[in-house]
Amino acid sequence: MSYTAMVMLPTAALVSLEQVEAKLRSALNSTVAGQSGAIEVFREETQLTLFINDWSLYIWADASPTVLEETQSIVELFGCDRTDQAELATYGFRFDISCDADPDLEYFDDYVRVLKAMKEFPQAVVFDPEAESFI
């Protein structure tokens, strides 16, 4: 099993990968896969990679013009019960999250902690493309 998510933000959110790294280090510090200090982070221009033991989670920052169109489509198809549809349809920035396979769900809790930390950014909304639902 592998996990994927999209963390949607307003176009003007200006959340950097450096901020994401700091938030995730704080959220995962001593709780990753039950081992203190097991997390390593590698940051590039548009990507952050978390290494937890032999498992990796990848976060890409995306502000390309297609993000707004994709967000509008997602809101139209899957957000009909959301009260913030109109606002969410204007979001033109997101972080795409994916990871290595986790067949034994050993890192599921770490993945959930990442999503919870990402949701702490103001106005952040998380969408699971596999489940086709907002989290």
Coordinates of N, CA and C in Angstrom, one line a residue:
M1 N 0.8 -1.2 0.0 CA 0.0 0.0 0.0 C 0.9 1.2 0.0
S2 N 0.5 2.2 -0.8 CA 1.2 3.5 -0.8 C 0.1 4.6 -0.6
Y3 N 0.6 5.7 -0.1 CA -0.3 6.8 0.3 C -0.1 8.0 -0.6
T4 N -1.1 8.8 -0.9 CA -1.0 10.0 -1.7 C -2.0 11.0 -1.1
A5 N -1.6 12.3 -1.3 CA -2.5 13.4 -0.8 C -2.1 14.6 -1.5
M6 N -3.0 15.6 -1.5 CA -2.8 16.9 -2.0 C -3.1 17.9 -0.9
V7 N -2.2 18.8 -0.6 CA -2.5 19.8 0.4 C -2.7 21.1 -0.4
M8 N -3.9 21.5 -0.5 CA -4.3 22.7 -1.3 C -4.2 23.9 -0.4
L9 N -3.7 25.0 -1.0 CA -3.5 26.3 -0.3 C -3.9 27.4 -1.2
P10 N -4.3 28.6 -0.6 CA -4.5 29.8 -1.4 C -3.2 30.1 -2.2
T11 N -3.4 30.7 -3.4 CA -2.3 31.0 -4.2 C -1.3 31.9 -3.5
A12 N -1.8 32.8 -2.7 CA -0.9 33.8 -2.0 C -0.4 33.2 -0.6
A13 N -0.5 32.0 -0.4 CA -0.2 31.4 1.0 C 1.3 31.5 1.3
L14 N 2.1 31.4 0.3 CA 3.6 31.6 0.4 C 4.2 30.7 1.5
V15 N 3.8 29.4 1.5 CA 4.3 28.5 2.4 C 5.5 27.8 1.7
S16 N 6.7 27.9 2.3 CA 7.9 27.4 1.7 C 8.2 26.0 2.2
L17 N 9.0 25.3 1.4 CA 9.5 24.0 1.8 C 10.3 24.0 3.1
E18 N 10.9 25.1 3.4 CA 11.7 25.3 4.6 C 10.7 25.3 5.8
Q19 N 9.5 26.0 5.6 CA 8.5 26.0 6.7 C 7.9 24.6 6.9
V20 N 7.7 23.9 5.8 CA 7.2 22.5 5.8 C 8.2 21.6 6.6
E21 N 9.4 21.8 6.2 CA 10.4 20.9 6.9 C 10.4 21.2 8.4
A22 N 10.4 22.4 8.8 CA 10.4 22.8 10.2 C 9.2 22.2 10.9
K23 N 8.0 22.3 10.3 CA 6.8 21.8 10.9 C 6.8 20.3 11.0
L24 N 7.3 19.6 10.0 CA 7.4 18.2 10.0 C 8.4 17.6 11.0
R25 N 9.6 18.3 11.1 CA 10.6 17.9 12.1 C 10.0 18.0 13.5
S26 N 9.2 19.0 13.7 CA 8.6 19.2 15.0 C 7.5 18.1 15.3
A27 N 6.7 17.9 14.3 CA 5.6 16.9 14.4 C 6.1 15.5 14.5
L28 N 7.2 15.2 13.8 CA 7.7 13.8 13.8 C 8.9 13.5 14.8
N29 N 9.3 14.6 15.4 CA 10.6 14.4 16.2 C 10.5 13.3 17.2
S30 N 10.8 12.3 17.4 CA 10.7 11.3 18.4 C 9.5 10.4 18.3
T31 N 8.7 10.5 17.3 CA 7.6 9.7 17.2 C 7.6 8.8 15.9
V32 N 8.6 9.0 15.1 CA 8.6 8.2 13.8 C 8.8 6.7 14.0
A33 N 7.9 6.0 13.5 CA 8.0 4.5 13.6 C 8.6 4.0 14.9
G34 N 8.2 4.7 16.0 CA 8.6 4.3 17.3 C 10.0 4.4 17.6
Q35 N 10.8 5.1 16.8 CA 12.2 5.3 17.0 C 12.6 6.8 17.1
S36 N 13.2 7.2 18.2 CA 13.6 8.6 18.3 C 14.7 8.9 17.4
G37 N 14.6 10.0 16.7 CA 15.7 10.5 15.8 C 15.9 9.7 14.5
A38 N 14.9 9.0 14.1 CA 15.0 8.2 12.9 C 14.7 8.9 11.6
I39 N 14.4 10.2 11.7 CA 14.0 10.9 10.5 C 15.2 11.7 9.9
E40 N 15.3 11.6 8.6 CA 16.3 12.4 7.9 C 15.5 13.2 6.8
V41 N 15.9 14.4 6.5 CA 15.2 15.2 5.5 C 16.2 15.8 4.5
F42 N 15.8 15.7 3.3 CA 16.6 16.3 2.2 C 15.7 17.2 1.4
R43 N 16.1 18.5 1.3 CA 15.3 19.5 0.7 C 16.0 20.0 -0.6
E44 N 15.2 20.0 -1.7 CA 15.6 20.6 -3.0 C 14.8 21.8 -3.2
E45 N 14.9 22.3 -4.4 CA 14.2 23.6 -4.8 C 12.7 23.4 -4.6
T46 N 12.1 22.3 -5.2 CA 10.6 22.2 -5.2 C 10.2 20.9 -4.5
Q47 N 11.1 20.1 -3.9 CA 10.8 18.9 -3.3 C 11.5 18.7 -2.0
L48 N 10.7 18.0 -1.1 CA 11.2 17.6 0.2 C 11.1 16.1 0.3
T49 N 12.1 15.4 0.8 CA 12.1 14.0 0.9 C 12.4 13.7 2.4
L50 N 11.5 12.9 3.0 CA 11.7 12.5 4.4 C 12.1 11.0 4.3
F51 N 13.1 10.7 5.0 CA 13.6 9.3 5.1 C 13.4 8.8 6.5
I52 N 12.6 7.8 6.7 CA 12.3 7.2 8.0 C 12.7 5.7 7.9
N53 N 13.8 5.4 8.5 CA 14.3 4.1 8.3 C 14.5 3.7 6.9
D54 N 13.8 2.7 6.3 CA 14.0 2.3 4.9 C 12.8 2.8 4.1
W55 N 12.0 3.7 4.6 CA 10.8 4.2 3.9 C 11.0 5.7 3.6
S56 N 10.5 6.2 2.5 CA 10.6 7.6 2.1 C 9.2 8.2 1.8
L57 N 9.0 9.5 2.1 CA 7.9 10.2 1.8 C 8.3 11.5 1.1
Y58 N 7.6 11.8 0.0 CA 8.0 12.9 -0.9 C 6.9 14.0 -0.9
I59 N 7.4 15.2 -0.8 CA 6.5 16.4 -0.9 C 7.0 17.3 -2.0
W60 N 6.1 17.6 -2.9 CA 6.5 18.5 -4.0 C 5.6 19.8 -3.9
A61 N 6.2 20.9 -4.0 CA 5.5 22.2 -4.1 C 5.1 22.4 -5.5
D62 N 3.9 22.8 -5.8 CA 3.4 23.1 -7.1 C 2.6 24.3 -7.2
A63 N 3.1 25.3 -7.9 CA 2.3 26.5 -8.2 C 2.1 26.8 -9.7
S64 N 2.2 25.7 -10.4 CA 2.0 25.8 -11.9 C 0.6 26.3 -12.2
P65 N 0.4 26.8 -13.4 CA -0.9 27.3 -13.8 C -2.0 26.2 -13.8
T66 N -1.6 25.0 -14.0 CA -2.6 23.9 -14.0 C -3.2 23.6 -12.6
V67 N -2.5 24.0 -11.6 CA -3.0 23.7 -10.2 C -4.4 24.3 -10.0
L68 N -4.6 25.5 -10.4 CA -5.9 26.2 -10.2 C -6.9 25.4 -10.9
E69 N -6.7 25.0 -12.2 CA -7.7 24.3 -13.0 C -8.0 23.0 -12.3
E70 N -6.9 22.3 -11.9 CA -7.1 21.0 -11.2 C -7.9 21.1 -9.9
T71 N -7.6 22.1 -9.2 CA -8.4 22.4 -7.9 C -9.8 22.6 -8.2
Q72 N -10.1 23.4 -9.2 CA -11.5 23.7 -9.6 C -12.2 22.4 -10.0
S73 N -11.6 21.6 -10.7 CA -12.2 20.3 -11.1 C -12.4 19.4 -9.9
I74 N -11.5 19.3 -9.0 CA -11.6 18.5 -7.8 C -12.8 19.0 -7.0
V75 N -12.9 20.3 -6.8 CA -14.0 20.9 -6.0 C -15.3 20.6 -6.7
E76 N -15.4 20.8 -8.0 CA -16.6 20.5 -8.7 C -17.1 19.1 -8.6
L77 N -16.1 18.2 -8.7 CA -16.4 16.7 -8.7 C -16.7 16.2 -7.3
F78 N -15.9 16.6 -6.4 CA -15.9 16.0 -5.1 C -16.2 16.9 -3.9
G79 N -16.4 18.2 -4.1 CA -16.6 19.1 -3.0 C -18.0 19.6 -2.9
C80 N -19.0 19.0 -3.5 CA -20.3 19.5 -3.5 C -20.9 19.7 -2.1
D81 N -20.4 19.0 -1.1 CA -21.0 19.2 0.2 C -20.2 20.1 1.1
R82 N -19.2 20.8 0.5 CA -18.3 21.7 1.2 C -18.9 23.1 1.3
T83 N -18.9 23.7 2.4 CA -19.4 25.1 2.5 C -18.4 26.1 2.0
D84 N -17.2 25.7 1.8 CA -16.1 26.6 1.3 C -15.8 26.4 -0.2
Q85 N -16.7 25.9 -0.9 CA -16.5 25.6 -2.4 C -15.9 26.8 -3.1
A86 N -16.6 27.9 -3.0 CA -16.2 29.1 -3.8 C -14.7 29.5 -3.5
E87 N -14.4 29.5 -2.2 CA -13.1 29.9 -1.8 C -12.0 28.9 -2.2
L88 N -12.4 27.6 -2.0 CA -11.4 26.5 -2.3 C -11.1 26.5 -3.8
A89 N -12.1 26.8 -4.7 CA -11.9 26.8 -6.1 C -10.9 27.9 -6.6
T90 N -10.5 28.8 -5.7 CA -9.5 29.8 -6.0 C -8.1 29.4 -5.6
Y91 N -7.9 28.3 -5.0 CA -6.6 27.8 -4.5 C -5.7 27.4 -5.7
G92 N -4.6 28.1 -5.8 CA -3.7 27.8 -6.9 C -2.3 27.3 -6.5
F93 N -2.2 26.8 -5.3 CA -0.9 26.3 -4.8 C -1.2 25.0 -4.1
R94 N -0.3 24.1 -4.2 CA -0.5 22.9 -3.4 C 0.8 22.1 -3.2
F95 N 0.8 21.2 -2.2 CA 1.9 20.3 -2.0 C 1.3 18.9 -2.4
D96 N 2.0 18.2 -3.2 CA 1.6 16.9 -3.6 C 2.5 15.9 -2.7
I97 N 1.8 15.0 -2.1 CA 2.5 14.0 -1.2 C 2.3 12.6 -1.7
S98 N 3.4 11.9 -1.8 CA 3.4 10.5 -2.1 C 4.5 9.8 -1.3
C99 N 4.6 8.5 -1.4 CA 5.5 7.8 -0.6 C 5.8 6.4 -1.1
D100 N 6.8 5.8 -0.6 CA 7.1 4.4 -0.9 C 6.0 3.5 -0.4
A101 N 5.9 2.3 -1.0 CA 4.9 1.3 -0.6 C 5.1 1.0 0.9
D102 N 4.0 0.7 1.6 CA 4.0 0.4 3.0 C 3.1 -0.8 3.2
P103 N 3.5 -2.0 2.7 CA 2.5 -3.1 2.7 C 2.1 -3.6 4.1
D104 N 2.9 -3.3 5.1 CA 2.5 -3.8 6.5 C 2.0 -2.6 7.3
L105 N 1.7 -1.5 6.7 CA 1.2 -0.3 7.4 C 2.1 0.2 8.6
E106 N 3.4 -0.1 8.4 CA 4.4 0.2 9.5 C 4.5 1.7 9.6
Y107 N 4.3 2.5 8.5 CA 4.6 3.9 8.5 C 3.3 4.7 8.4
F108 N 2.1 4.1 8.5 CA 0.9 4.8 8.3 C 0.7 5.9 9.4
D109 N 1.0 5.6 10.6 CA 0.9 6.7 11.6 C 1.8 7.9 11.3
D110 N 3.0 7.6 10.8 CA 3.9 8.7 10.4 C 3.3 9.5 9.2
Y111 N 2.6 8.8 8.3 CA 2.0 9.5 7.2 C 0.8 10.4 7.7
V112 N 0.1 9.9 8.7 CA -1.1 10.6 9.3 C -0.5 11.9 10.0
R113 N 0.6 11.7 10.7 CA 1.2 12.8 11.4 C 1.6 13.9 10.4
V114 N 2.1 13.5 9.3 CA 2.5 14.5 8.2 C 1.3 15.2 7.8
L115 N 0.2 14.5 7.5 CA -1.0 15.2 7.0 C -1.5 16.2 8.1
K116 N -1.6 15.7 9.3 CA -2.0 16.6 10.4 C -1.2 17.9 10.5
A117 N 0.1 17.7 10.4 CA 1.0 18.9 10.4 C 0.8 19.8 9.3
M118 N 0.6 19.3 8.1 CA 0.3 20.1 6.9 C -1.0 20.8 7.0
K119 N -2.0 20.2 7.6 CA -3.3 20.9 7.8 C -3.2 22.1 8.8
E120 N -2.1 22.2 9.5 CA -2.0 23.3 10.4 C -1.6 24.6 9.7
F121 N -1.2 24.5 8.5 CA -1.0 25.8 7.7 C -2.3 26.5 7.5
P122 N -2.4 27.8 7.7 CA -3.6 28.5 7.6 C -4.3 28.2 6.2
Q123 N -5.6 27.9 6.3 CA -6.5 27.6 5.1 C -6.1 26.4 4.3
A124 N -5.2 25.5 4.9 CA -4.8 24.3 4.2 C -6.0 23.3 4.1
V125 N -6.2 22.7 3.0 CA -7.2 21.7 2.8 C -6.6 20.5 2.2
V126 N -6.8 19.3 2.7 CA -6.2 18.0 2.3 C -7.2 17.2 1.5
F127 N -6.7 16.7 0.3 CA -7.6 15.9 -0.6 C -6.8 14.6 -0.8
D128 N -7.5 13.5 -0.7 CA -7.0 12.2 -1.0 C -7.4 11.8 -2.4
P129 N -6.6 11.8 -3.4 CA -7.0 11.5 -4.7 C -7.4 10.0 -4.9
E130 N -6.8 9.1 -4.1 CA -7.2 7.7 -4.2 C -8.6 7.4 -3.7
A131 N -8.9 8.0 -2.6 CA -10.3 7.9 -2.0 C -11.3 8.9 -2.6
E132 N -10.7 9.8 -3.4 CA -11.6 10.9 -4.0 C -12.4 11.6 -3.0
S133 N -11.7 12.0 -1.9 CA -12.4 12.7 -0.8 C -11.5 13.7 -0.1
F134 N -12.1 14.7 0.5 CA -11.4 15.6 1.4 C -11.2 15.0 2.7
I135 N -10.1 15.3 3.3 CA -9.7 14.7 4.6 C -9.9 15.8 5.7

